[in-house]
């Protein structure tokens, strides 16, 4: 159920993000950073990162549970969860740094 809900959340967020990238394709770096620093895009990108890495963690856990056996299963599950959490935090911190320093 959580996987489906995160997938539903990802659809509009991903479509918005792709459309925004296309709309700002010709913009300079400074223009893109200024756009990303505004409140609505910052919030939307943070929500996208949360939904994306949560969905990825759920999917990767299913793969580990299906194909990893023995003592490695717990280690792989912890690695997947921590890796997705670390990637989400890194992405969110990068977006917030742009938002608060631009």
PDB file of N, CA and C in Angstrom:
ATOM      1  N   UNK A   1       0.816  -1.188   0.000  1.00  0.00           N
ATOM      2  CA  UNK A   1       0.000   0.000   0.000  1.00  0.00           C
ATOM      3  C   UNK A   1       0.869   1.265   0.000  1.00  0.00           C
ATOM      4  N   UNK A   2       1.920   1.256   0.802  1.00  0.00           N
ATOM      5  CA  UNK A   2       2.807   2.420   0.864  1.00  0.00           C
ATOM      6  C   UNK A   2       3.505   2.648  -0.471  1.00  0.00           C
ATOM      7  N   UNK A   3       3.854   1.549  -1.130  1.00  0.00           N
ATOM      8  CA  UNK A   3       4.495   1.662  -2.438  1.00  0.00           C
ATOM      9  C   UNK A   3       3.547   2.311  -3.456  1.00  0.00           C
ATOM     10  N   UNK A   4       2.308   1.933  -3.416  1.00  0.00           N
ATOM     11  CA  UNK A   4       1.329   2.502  -4.347  1.00  0.00           C
ATOM     12  C   UNK A   4       1.065   3.979  -4.051  1.00  0.00           C
ATOM     13  N   UNK A   5       0.967   4.318  -2.779  1.00  0.00           N
ATOM     14  CA  UNK A   5       0.731   5.722  -2.423  1.00  0.00           C
ATOM     15  C   UNK A   5       1.916   6.598  -2.815  1.00  0.00           C
ATOM     16  N   UNK A   6       3.123   6.092  -2.604  1.00  0.00           N
ATOM     17  CA  UNK A   6       4.291   6.884  -3.000  1.00  0.00           C
ATOM     18  C   UNK A   6       4.375   6.991  -4.519  1.00  0.00           C
ATOM     19  N   UNK A   7       3.968   5.951  -5.232  1.00  0.00           N
ATOM     20  CA  UNK A   7       3.952   6.012  -6.698  1.00  0.00           C
ATOM     21  C   UNK A   7       2.930   7.034  -7.189  1.00  0.00           C
ATOM     22  N   UNK A   8       1.782   7.089  -6.526  1.00  0.00           N
ATOM     23  CA  UNK A   8       0.754   8.074  -6.899  1.00  0.00           C
ATOM     24  C   UNK A   8       1.269   9.490  -6.641  1.00  0.00           C
ATOM     25  N   UNK A   9       1.983   9.684  -5.543  1.00  0.00           N
ATOM     26  CA  UNK A   9       2.543  11.005  -5.243  1.00  0.00           C
ATOM     27  C   UNK A   9       3.633  11.379  -6.244  1.00  0.00           C
ATOM     28  N   UNK A  10       4.369  10.387  -6.728  1.00  0.00           N
ATOM     29  CA  UNK A  10       5.459  10.659  -7.661  1.00  0.00           C
ATOM     30  C   UNK A  10       4.973  11.098  -9.040  1.00  0.00           C
ATOM     31  N   UNK A  11       3.809  10.674  -9.457  1.00  0.00           N
ATOM     32  CA  UNK A  11       3.333  11.001 -10.804  1.00  0.00           C
ATOM     33  C   UNK A  11       3.224  12.513 -11.024  1.00  0.00           C
ATOM     34  N   UNK A  12       2.437  13.247 -10.231  1.00  0.00           N
ATOM     35  CA  UNK A  12       2.357  14.685 -10.506  1.00  0.00           C
ATOM     36  C   UNK A  12       3.658  15.417 -10.206  1.00  0.00           C
ATOM     37  N   UNK A  13       4.383  14.981  -9.169  1.00  0.00           N
ATOM     38  CA  UNK A  13       5.644  15.650  -8.841  1.00  0.00           C
ATOM     39  C   UNK A  13       6.674  15.474  -9.956  1.00  0.00           C
ATOM     40  N   UNK A  14       6.746  14.285 -10.521  1.00  0.00           N
ATOM     41  CA  UNK A  14       7.696  14.037 -11.599  1.00  0.00           C
ATOM     42  C   UNK A  14       7.294  14.790 -12.858  1.00  0.00           C
ATOM     43  N   UNK A  15       6.010  14.782 -13.187  1.00  0.00           N
ATOM     44  CA  UNK A  15       5.551  15.523 -14.359  1.00  0.00           C
ATOM     45  C   UNK A  15       5.841  17.009 -14.205  1.00  0.00           C
ATOM     46  N   UNK A  16       5.579  17.557 -13.013  1.00  0.00           N
ATOM     47  CA  UNK A  16       5.884  18.969 -12.762  1.00  0.00           C
ATOM     48  C   UNK A  16       7.380  19.228 -12.906  1.00  0.00           C
ATOM     49  N   UNK A  17       8.214  18.352 -12.343  1.00  0.00           N
ATOM     50  CA  UNK A  17       9.659  18.556 -12.382  1.00  0.00           C
ATOM     51  C   UNK A  17      10.189  18.502 -13.813  1.00  0.00           C
ATOM     52  N   UNK A  18       9.738  17.539 -14.585  1.00  0.00           N
ATOM     53  CA  UNK A  18      10.182  17.427 -15.982  1.00  0.00           C
ATOM     54  C   UNK A  18       9.719  18.646 -16.780  1.00  0.00           C
ATOM     55  N   UNK A  19       8.478  19.066 -16.584  1.00  0.00           N
ATOM     56  CA  UNK A  19       7.980  20.254 -17.283  1.00  0.00           C
ATOM     57  C   UNK A  19       8.771  21.495 -16.875  1.00  0.00           C
ATOM     58  N   UNK A  20       9.126  21.589 -15.620  1.00  0.00           N
ATOM     59  CA  UNK A  20       9.920  22.729 -15.153  1.00  0.00           C
ATOM     60  C   UNK A  20      11.315  22.715 -15.753  1.00  0.00           C
ATOM     61  N   UNK A  21      11.915  21.543 -15.848  1.00  0.00           N
ATOM     62  CA  UNK A  21      13.239  21.449 -16.473  1.00  0.00           C
ATOM     63  C   UNK A  21      13.179  21.841 -17.941  1.00  0.00           C
ATOM     64  N   UNK A  22      12.141  21.417 -18.634  1.00  0.00           N
ATOM     65  CA  UNK A  22      11.987  21.780 -20.038  1.00  0.00           C
ATOM     66  C   UNK A  22      11.757  23.286 -20.168  1.00  0.00           C
ATOM     67  N   UNK A  23      10.945  23.851 -19.288  1.00  0.00           N
ATOM     68  CA  UNK A  23      10.655  25.283 -19.348  1.00  0.00           C
ATOM     69  C   UNK A  23      11.882  26.137 -19.063  1.00  0.00           C
ATOM     70  N   UNK A  24      12.796  25.622 -18.259  1.00  0.00           N
ATOM     71  CA  UNK A  24      14.000  26.371 -17.898  1.00  0.00           C
ATOM     72  C   UNK A  24      15.242  25.831 -18.619  1.00  0.00           C
ATOM     73  N   UNK A  25      15.038  25.118 -19.703  1.00  0.00           N
ATOM     74  CA  UNK A  25      16.163  24.497 -20.408  1.00  0.00           C
ATOM     75  C   UNK A  25      17.144  25.523 -20.952  1.00  0.00           C
ATOM     76  N   UNK A  26      16.667  26.651 -21.420  1.00  0.00           N
ATOM     77  CA  UNK A  26      17.551  27.657 -21.983  1.00  0.00           C
ATOM     78  C   UNK A  26      18.036  28.677 -20.975  1.00  0.00           C
ATOM     79  N   UNK A  27      17.626  28.527 -19.736  1.00  0.00           N
ATOM     80  CA  UNK A  27      17.976  29.511 -18.713  1.00  0.00           C
ATOM     81  C   UNK A  27      19.438  29.353 -18.294  1.00  0.00           C
ATOM     82  N   UNK A  28      19.983  30.433 -17.831  1.00  0.00           N
ATOM     83  CA  UNK A  28      21.350  30.386 -17.298  1.00  0.00           C
ATOM     84  C   UNK A  28      21.333  29.685 -15.941  1.00  0.00           C
ATOM     85  N   UNK A  29      22.519  29.376 -15.473  1.00  0.00           N
ATOM     86  CA  UNK A  29      22.629  28.735 -14.163  1.00  0.00           C
ATOM     87  C   UNK A  29      22.031  29.635 -13.088  1.00  0.00           C
ATOM     88  N   UNK A  30      22.335  30.900 -13.137  1.00  0.00           N
ATOM     89  CA  UNK A  30      21.812  31.841 -12.144  1.00  0.00           C
ATOM     90  C   UNK A  30      20.289  31.926 -12.208  1.00  0.00           C
ATOM     91  N   UNK A  31      19.737  31.887 -13.413  1.00  0.00           N
ATOM     92  CA  UNK A  31      18.287  31.918 -13.562  1.00  0.00           C
ATOM     93  C   UNK A  31      17.620  30.687 -12.990  1.00  0.00           C
ATOM     94  N   UNK A  32      18.231  29.535 -13.223  1.00  0.00           N
ATOM     95  CA  UNK A  32      17.684  28.292 -12.699  1.00  0.00           C
ATOM     96  C   UNK A  32      17.777  28.261 -11.182  1.00  0.00           C
ATOM     97  N   UNK A  33      18.898  28.720 -10.638  1.00  0.00           N
ATOM     98  CA  UNK A  33      19.067  28.758  -9.187  1.00  0.00           C
ATOM     99  C   UNK A  33      18.060  29.718  -8.568  1.00  0.00           C
ATOM    100  N   UNK A  34      17.828  30.853  -9.202  1.00  0.00           N
ATOM    101  CA  UNK A  34      16.844  31.811  -8.698  1.00  0.00           C
ATOM    102  C   UNK A  34      15.445  31.202  -8.708  1.00  0.00           C
ATOM    103  N   UNK A  35      15.131  30.451  -9.749  1.00  0.00           N
ATOM    104  CA  UNK A  35      13.829  29.787  -9.808  1.00  0.00           C
ATOM    105  C   UNK A  35      13.705  28.748  -8.693  1.00  0.00           C
ATOM    106  N   UNK A  36      14.747  27.942  -8.513  1.00  0.00           N
ATOM    107  CA  UNK A  36      14.717  26.894  -7.501  1.00  0.00           C
ATOM    108  C   UNK A  36      14.675  27.475  -6.088  1.00  0.00           C
ATOM    109  N   UNK A  37      15.213  28.675  -5.910  1.00  0.00           N
ATOM    110  CA  UNK A  37      15.248  29.299  -4.593  1.00  0.00           C
ATOM    111  C   UNK A  37      13.901  29.874  -4.173  1.00  0.00           C
ATOM    112  N   UNK A  38      12.970  30.005  -5.093  1.00  0.00           N
ATOM    113  CA  UNK A  38      11.654  30.502  -4.710  1.00  0.00           C
ATOM    114  C   UNK A  38      10.899  29.410  -3.931  1.00  0.00           C
ATOM    115  N   UNK A  39       9.969  29.800  -3.059  1.00  0.00           N
ATOM    116  CA  UNK A  39       9.369  28.835  -2.122  1.00  0.00           C
ATOM    117  C   UNK A  39       8.648  27.643  -2.759  1.00  0.00           C
ATOM    118  N   UNK A  40       7.820  27.867  -3.757  1.00  0.00           N
ATOM    119  CA  UNK A  40       7.038  26.759  -4.323  1.00  0.00           C
ATOM    120  C   UNK A  40       7.914  25.681  -4.961  1.00  0.00           C
ATOM    121  N   UNK A  41       8.874  26.038  -5.818  1.00  0.00           N
ATOM    122  CA  UNK A  41       9.739  24.986  -6.368  1.00  0.00           C
ATOM    123  C   UNK A  41      10.589  24.289  -5.311  1.00  0.00           C
ATOM    124  N   UNK A  42      11.033  25.028  -4.307  1.00  0.00           N
ATOM    125  CA  UNK A  42      11.822  24.398  -3.239  1.00  0.00           C
ATOM    126  C   UNK A  42      11.002  23.338  -2.520  1.00  0.00           C
ATOM    127  N   UNK A  43       9.787  23.679  -2.147  1.00  0.00           N
ATOM    128  CA  UNK A  43       8.922  22.720  -1.451  1.00  0.00           C
ATOM    129  C   UNK A  43       8.600  21.527  -2.342  1.00  0.00           C
ATOM    130  N   UNK A  44       8.301  21.791  -3.611  1.00  0.00           N
ATOM    131  CA  UNK A  44       7.953  20.699  -4.528  1.00  0.00           C
ATOM    132  C   UNK A  44       9.128  19.756  -4.753  1.00  0.00           C
ATOM    133  N   UNK A  45      10.336  20.288  -4.884  1.00  0.00           N
ATOM    134  CA  UNK A  45      11.515  19.434  -5.093  1.00  0.00           C
ATOM    135  C   UNK A  45      11.813  18.627  -3.834  1.00  0.00           C
ATOM    136  N   UNK A  46      11.655  19.228  -2.666  1.00  0.00           N
ATOM    137  CA  UNK A  46      11.863  18.481  -1.417  1.00  0.00           C
ATOM    138  C   UNK A  46      10.840  17.349  -1.313  1.00  0.00           C
ATOM    139  N   UNK A  47       9.584  17.625  -1.634  1.00  0.00           N
ATOM    140  CA  UNK A  47       8.561  16.571  -1.625  1.00  0.00           C
ATOM    141  C   UNK A  47       8.885  15.482  -2.646  1.00  0.00           C
ATOM    142  N   UNK A  48       9.368  15.887  -3.807  1.00  0.00           N
ATOM    143  CA  UNK A  48       9.763  14.915  -4.829  1.00  0.00           C
ATOM    144  C   UNK A  48      10.881  14.017  -4.309  1.00  0.00           C
ATOM    145  N   UNK A  49      11.878  14.591  -3.675  1.00  0.00           N
ATOM    146  CA  UNK A  49      12.993  13.799  -3.152  1.00  0.00           C
ATOM    147  C   UNK A  49      12.532  12.832  -2.062  1.00  0.00           C
ATOM    148  N   UNK A  50      11.657  13.292  -1.184  1.00  0.00           N
ATOM    149  CA  UNK A  50      11.151  12.411  -0.125  1.00  0.00           C
ATOM    150  C   UNK A  50      10.382  11.245  -0.727  1.00  0.00           C
ATOM    151  N   UNK A  51       9.453  11.540  -1.627  1.00  0.00           N
ATOM    152  CA  UNK A  51       8.649  10.482  -2.245  1.00  0.00           C
ATOM    153  C   UNK A  51       9.516   9.546  -3.082  1.00  0.00           C
ATOM    154  N   UNK A  52      10.479  10.113  -3.808  1.00  0.00           N
ATOM    155  CA  UNK A  52      11.336   9.315  -4.679  1.00  0.00           C
ATOM    156  C   UNK A  52      12.175   8.315  -3.898  1.00  0.00           C
ATOM    157  N   UNK A  53      12.849   8.780  -2.878  1.00  0.00           N
ATOM    158  CA  UNK A  53      13.722   7.873  -2.132  1.00  0.00           C
ATOM    159  C   UNK A  53      12.952   6.939  -1.214  1.00  0.00           C
ATOM    160  N   UNK A  54      11.784   7.351  -0.750  1.00  0.00           N
ATOM    161  CA  UNK A  54      10.944   6.438   0.017  1.00  0.00           C
ATOM    162  C   UNK A  54      10.451   5.300  -0.887  1.00  0.00           C
ATOM    163  N   UNK A  55      10.004   5.664  -2.072  1.00  0.00           N
ATOM    164  CA  UNK A  55       9.544   4.661  -3.037  1.00  0.00           C
ATOM    165  C   UNK A  55      10.684   3.736  -3.448  1.00  0.00           C
ATOM    166  N   UNK A  56      11.853   4.304  -3.674  1.00  0.00           N
ATOM    167  CA  UNK A  56      13.021   3.486  -4.042  1.00  0.00           C
ATOM    168  C   UNK A  56      13.382   2.520  -2.919  1.00  0.00           C
ATOM    169  N   UNK A  57      13.350   2.990  -1.682  1.00  0.00           N
ATOM    170  CA  UNK A  57      13.675   2.117  -0.554  1.00  0.00           C
ATOM    171  C   UNK A  57      12.693   0.962  -0.452  1.00  0.00           C
ATOM    172  N   UNK A  58      11.414   1.250  -0.631  1.00  0.00           N
ATOM    173  CA  UNK A  58      10.410   0.181  -0.571  1.00  0.00           C
ATOM    174  C   UNK A  58      10.631  -0.849  -1.678  1.00  0.00           C
ATOM    175  N   UNK A  59      10.896  -0.378  -2.882  1.00  0.00           N
ATOM    176  CA  UNK A  59      11.123  -1.297  -4.001  1.00  0.00           C
ATOM    177  C   UNK A  59      12.385  -2.118  -3.836  1.00  0.00           C
ATOM    178  N   UNK A  60      13.452  -1.481  -3.388  1.00  0.00           N
ATOM    179  CA  UNK A  60      14.706  -2.207  -3.181  1.00  0.00           C
ATOM    180  C   UNK A  60      14.597  -3.210  -2.046  1.00  0.00           C
ATOM    181  N   UNK A  61      13.811  -2.896  -1.024  1.00  0.00           N
ATOM    182  CA  UNK A  61      13.602  -3.861   0.059  1.00  0.00           C
ATOM    183  C   UNK A  61      12.890  -5.112  -0.443  1.00  0.00           C
ATOM    184  N   UNK A  62      11.940  -4.934  -1.334  1.00  0.00           N
ATOM    185  CA  UNK A  62      11.250  -6.096  -1.909  1.00  0.00           C
ATOM    186  C   UNK A  62      12.239  -6.957  -2.684  1.00  0.00           C
ATOM    187  N   UNK A  63      13.114  -6.324  -3.444  1.00  0.00           N
ATOM    188  CA  UNK A  63      14.119  -7.073  -4.207  1.00  0.00           C
ATOM    189  C   UNK A  63      15.036  -7.832  -3.272  1.00  0.00           C
ATOM    190  N   UNK A  64      15.501  -7.169  -2.214  1.00  0.00           N
ATOM    191  CA  UNK A  64      16.390  -7.833  -1.257  1.00  0.00           C
ATOM    192  C   UNK A  64      15.672  -9.003  -0.589  1.00  0.00           C
ATOM    193  N   UNK A  65      14.431  -8.789  -0.173  1.00  0.00           N
ATOM    194  CA  UNK A  65      13.687  -9.864   0.480  1.00  0.00           C
ATOM    195  C   UNK A  65      13.466 -11.055  -0.443  1.00  0.00           C
ATOM    196  N   UNK A  66      13.326 -10.815  -1.739  1.00  0.00           N
ATOM    197  CA  UNK A  66      13.091 -11.903  -2.687  1.00  0.00           C
ATOM    198  C   UNK A  66      14.367 -12.639  -3.082  1.00  0.00           C
ATOM    199  N   UNK A  67      15.489 -11.933  -3.199  1.00  0.00           N
ATOM    200  CA  UNK A  67      16.667 -12.525  -3.810  1.00  0.00           C
ATOM    201  C   UNK A  67      17.874 -12.678  -2.900  1.00  0.00           C
ATOM    202  N   UNK A  68      17.858 -12.103  -1.716  1.00  0.00           N
ATOM    203  CA  UNK A  68      18.994 -12.250  -0.803  1.00  0.00           C
ATOM    204  C   UNK A  68      18.571 -13.177   0.327  1.00  0.00           C
ATOM    205  N   UNK A  69      19.396 -14.166   0.597  1.00  0.00           N
ATOM    206  CA  UNK A  69      19.064 -15.159   1.619  1.00  0.00           C
ATOM    207  C   UNK A  69      20.192 -15.263   2.634  1.00  0.00           C
ATOM    208  N   UNK A  70      19.865 -15.814   3.763  1.00  0.00           N
ATOM    209  CA  UNK A  70      20.874 -16.031   4.787  1.00  0.00           C
ATOM    210  C   UNK A  70      21.156 -14.781   5.591  1.00  0.00           C
ATOM    211  N   UNK A  71      22.358 -14.734   6.133  1.00  0.00           N
ATOM    212  CA  UNK A  71      22.762 -13.646   7.002  1.00  0.00           C
ATOM    213  C   UNK A  71      22.921 -12.317   6.304  1.00  0.00           C
ATOM    214  N   UNK A  72      23.046 -12.351   4.991  1.00  0.00           N
ATOM    215  CA  UNK A  72      23.231 -11.104   4.244  1.00  0.00           C
ATOM    216  C   UNK A  72      21.949 -10.293   4.109  1.00  0.00           C
ATOM    217  N   UNK A  73      20.816 -10.928   4.329  1.00  0.00           N
ATOM    218  CA  UNK A  73      19.541 -10.244   4.116  1.00  0.00           C
ATOM    219  C   UNK A  73      19.389  -9.026   5.033  1.00  0.00           C
ATOM    220  N   UNK A  74      19.646  -9.209   6.321  1.00  0.00           N
ATOM    221  CA  UNK A  74      19.500  -8.101   7.258  1.00  0.00           C
ATOM    222  C   UNK A  74      20.477  -6.975   6.926  1.00  0.00           C
ATOM    223  N   UNK A  75      21.716  -7.336   6.609  1.00  0.00           N
ATOM    224  CA  UNK A  75      22.716  -6.319   6.259  1.00  0.00           C
ATOM    225  C   UNK A  75      22.302  -5.570   4.998  1.00  0.00           C
ATOM    226  N   UNK A  76      21.788  -6.282   4.028  1.00  0.00           N
ATOM    227  CA  UNK A  76      21.361  -5.642   2.782  1.00  0.00           C
ATOM    228  C   UNK A  76      20.165  -4.723   3.018  1.00  0.00           C
ATOM    229  N   UNK A  77      19.229  -5.146   3.854  1.00  0.00           N
ATOM    230  CA  UNK A  77      18.068  -4.306   4.158  1.00  0.00           C
ATOM    231  C   UNK A  77      18.484  -3.026   4.883  1.00  0.00           C
ATOM    232  N   UNK A  78      19.407  -3.154   5.820  1.00  0.00           N
ATOM    233  CA  UNK A  78      19.902  -1.974   6.532  1.00  0.00           C
ATOM    234  C   UNK A  78      20.640  -1.055   5.566  1.00  0.00           C
ATOM    235  N   UNK A  79      21.465  -1.633   4.697  1.00  0.00           N
ATOM    236  CA  UNK A  79      22.205  -0.842   3.715  1.00  0.00           C
ATOM    237  C   UNK A  79      21.260  -0.095   2.777  1.00  0.00           C
ATOM    238  N   UNK A  80      20.227  -0.758   2.308  1.00  0.00           N
ATOM    239  CA  UNK A  80      19.254  -0.131   1.413  1.00  0.00           C
ATOM    240  C   UNK A  80      18.561   1.023   2.115  1.00  0.00           C
ATOM    241  N   UNK A  81      18.092   0.783   3.331  1.00  0.00           N
ATOM    242  CA  UNK A  81      17.362   1.814   4.069  1.00  0.00           C
ATOM    243  C   UNK A  81      18.266   3.017   4.369  1.00  0.00           C
ATOM    244  N   UNK A  82      19.472   2.745   4.860  1.00  0.00           N
ATOM    245  CA  UNK A  82      20.393   3.838   5.168  1.00  0.00           C
ATOM    246  C   UNK A  82      20.873   4.567   3.912  1.00  0.00           C
ATOM    247  N   UNK A  83      21.104   3.825   2.846  1.00  0.00           N
ATOM    248  CA  UNK A  83      21.540   4.443   1.595  1.00  0.00           C
ATOM    249  C   UNK A  83      20.489   5.371   1.017  1.00  0.00           C
ATOM    250  N   UNK A  84      19.243   4.930   1.010  1.00  0.00           N
ATOM    251  CA  UNK A  84      18.162   5.783   0.501  1.00  0.00           C
ATOM    252  C   UNK A  84      17.944   6.985   1.406  1.00  0.00           C
ATOM    253  N   UNK A  85      18.059   6.776   2.721  1.00  0.00           N
ATOM    254  CA  UNK A  85      17.919   7.891   3.652  1.00  0.00           C
ATOM    255  C   UNK A  85      19.037   8.906   3.452  1.00  0.00           C
ATOM    256  N   UNK A  86      20.267   8.427   3.294  1.00  0.00           N
ATOM    257  CA  UNK A  86      21.406   9.326   3.097  1.00  0.00           C
ATOM    258  C   UNK A  86      21.282  10.100   1.789  1.00  0.00           C
ATOM    259  N   UNK A  87      20.842   9.443   0.734  1.00  0.00           N
ATOM    260  CA  UNK A  87      20.673  10.125  -0.551  1.00  0.00           C
ATOM    261  C   UNK A  87      19.564  11.177  -0.469  1.00  0.00           C
ATOM    262  N   UNK A  88      18.479  10.855   0.219  1.00  0.00           N
ATOM    263  CA  UNK A  88      17.386  11.819   0.377  1.00  0.00           C
ATOM    264  C   UNK A  88      17.850  13.027   1.186  1.00  0.00           C
ATOM    265  N   UNK A  89      18.564  12.785   2.260  1.00  0.00           N
ATOM    266  CA  UNK A  89      19.054  13.888   3.090  1.00  0.00           C
ATOM    267  C   UNK A  89      20.030  14.754   2.303  1.00  0.00           C
ATOM    268  N   UNK A  90      20.919  14.130   1.546  1.00  0.00           N
ATOM    269  CA  UNK A  90      21.874  14.899   0.740  1.00  0.00           C
ATOM    270  C   UNK A  90      21.155  15.762  -0.288  1.00  0.00           C
ATOM    271  N   UNK A  91      20.164  15.215  -0.953  1.00  0.00           N
ATOM    272  CA  UNK A  91      19.402  15.982  -1.935  1.00  0.00           C
ATOM    273  C   UNK A  91      18.619  17.119  -1.307  1.00  0.00           C
ATOM    274  N   UNK A  92      17.984  16.841  -0.184  1.00  0.00           N
ATOM    275  CA  UNK A  92      17.200  17.872   0.499  1.00  0.00           C
ATOM    276  C   UNK A  92      18.112  18.987   1.004  1.00  0.00           C
ATOM    277  N   UNK A  93      19.252  18.624   1.577  1.00  0.00           N
ATOM    278  CA  UNK A  93      20.193  19.648   2.046  1.00  0.00           C
ATOM    279  C   UNK A  93      20.721  20.493   0.892  1.00  0.00           C
ATOM    280  N   UNK A  94      20.962  19.875  -0.253  1.00  0.00           N
ATOM    281  CA  UNK A  94      21.422  20.632  -1.415  1.00  0.00           C
ATOM    282  C   UNK A  94      20.367  21.635  -1.877  1.00  0.00           C
ATOM    283  N   UNK A  95      19.118  21.202  -1.932  1.00  0.00           N
ATOM    284  CA  UNK A  95      18.038  22.093  -2.349  1.00  0.00           C
ATOM    285  C   UNK A  95      17.860  23.224  -1.338  1.00  0.00           C
ATOM    286  N   UNK A  96      17.897  22.896  -0.057  1.00  0.00           N
ATOM    287  CA  UNK A  96      17.743  23.925   0.970  1.00  0.00           C
ATOM    288  C   UNK A  96      18.917  24.895   0.979  1.00  0.00           C
ATOM    289  N   UNK A  97      20.088  24.391   0.697  1.00  0.00           N
ATOM    290  CA  UNK A  97      21.249  25.292   0.614  1.00  0.00           C
ATOM    291  C   UNK A  97      21.070  26.290  -0.529  1.00  0.00           C
ATOM    292  N   UNK A  98      20.599  25.802  -1.656  1.00  0.00           N
ATOM    293  CA  UNK A  98      20.332  26.703  -2.785  1.00  0.00           C
ATOM    294  C   UNK A  98      19.232  27.700  -2.402  1.00  0.00           C
ATOM    295  N   UNK A  99      18.205  27.214  -1.740  1.00  0.00           N
ATOM    296  CA  UNK A  99      17.066  28.070  -1.394  1.00  0.00           C
ATOM    297  C   UNK A  99      17.460  29.170  -0.416  1.00  0.00           C
ATOM    298  N   UNK A 100      18.314  28.860   0.532  1.00  0.00           N
ATOM    299  CA  UNK A 100      18.636  29.833   1.569  1.00  0.00           C
ATOM    300  C   UNK A 100      19.879  30.660   1.306  1.00  0.00           C
ATOM    301  N   UNK A 101      20.649  30.308   0.269  1.00  0.00           N
ATOM    302  CA  UNK A 101      21.847  31.100  -0.026  1.00  0.00           C
ATOM    303  C   UNK A 101      21.722  31.871  -1.332  1.00  0.00           C
ATOM    304  N   UNK A 102      20.678  31.598  -2.100  1.00  0.00           N
ATOM    305  CA  UNK A 102      20.526  32.291  -3.391  1.00  0.00           C
ATOM    306  C   UNK A 102      19.885  33.649  -3.206  1.00  0.00           C
TER     307      UNK A 102
END
